[in-house]
Each structure stands twice: as C-alpha cells, then as structure tokens.
Amino acid sequence: MDVRLPDMRGTEAASILRKDMQTSDIPIIFVTASVMAGGLEEIKNFTNSGFISKPINTRTFAKEINQFIK
C-alpha cells in the first residue's frame, strides 16, 4: 500500500483494515518514496506490517515482500 493514496493516507486505510476482523491479520507492506522520519514512526506502529522504499528493485521485490508474509 502506498502511503499517499488519492482519497486518504495509507496509514488511515491501514487503520480501517486493522479494525475489521476479516482484514485485521492481513500483512500490510507500505511501498512509497514519500516517507519522512515521522511517517516511518507512524508506519512502525502497525502490527504485521513492513516498509519498502521506492524505487523498487524488480529483481528482489518478491523476496522483500516474502519477508513480511508469515
């Protein structure tokens, strides 16, 4: 999920997903180029989540995602 979505912040969307019993355990991986130090702290507060910065490396992206899927 990108941090900067058209209608809301990705962290807002993640909060909604975490509150819903059907989606609360799904891993969320934030993929974005626009995160400052404060934004990283906000992302770290989400359980079962991770962060990958852009630009992504297409050769290693799947391996990076697999690190967050348990």
GROMACS .gro file of C-alpha atoms in nm, residues 1-5 9-11 29-36 39-40 43 50-56 61:
model
   27
    1MET     CA    1   0.000   0.000   0.000
    2ASP     CA    2   0.127   0.344  -0.082
    3VAL     CA    3   0.136   0.599   0.198
    4ARG     CA    4  -0.006   0.866  -0.029
    5LEU     CA    5  -0.339   0.749  -0.169
    9ARG     CA    6  -0.335   0.847   0.373
   10GLY     CA    7  -0.230   0.484   0.353
   11THR     CA    8  -0.198   0.478   0.729
   29ILE     CA    9   0.352  -0.361   0.327
   30PHE     CA   10   0.386   0.010   0.267
   31VAL     CA   11   0.568   0.085  -0.058
   32THR     CA   12   0.642   0.452  -0.106
   33ALA     CA   13   0.902   0.710  -0.190
   34SER     CA   14   0.744   0.983   0.020
   35VAL     CA   15   0.807   0.895   0.383
   36MET     CA   16   0.983   1.127   0.621
   39GLY     CA   17   0.593   0.893   0.868
   40LEU     CA   18   0.820   0.597   0.932
   43ILE     CA   19   0.411   0.304   0.986
   50GLY     CA   20   0.655  -0.354   0.681
   51PHE     CA   21   0.804  -0.087   0.460
   52ILE     CA   22   0.980  -0.097   0.124
   53SER     CA   23   1.107   0.225  -0.027
   54LYS     CA   24   1.073   0.325  -0.390
   55PRO     CA   25   1.213   0.291  -0.639
   56ILE     CA   26   1.168  -0.083  -0.601
   61PHE     CA   27   1.080  -0.719  -0.475
   0.00000   0.00000   0.00000
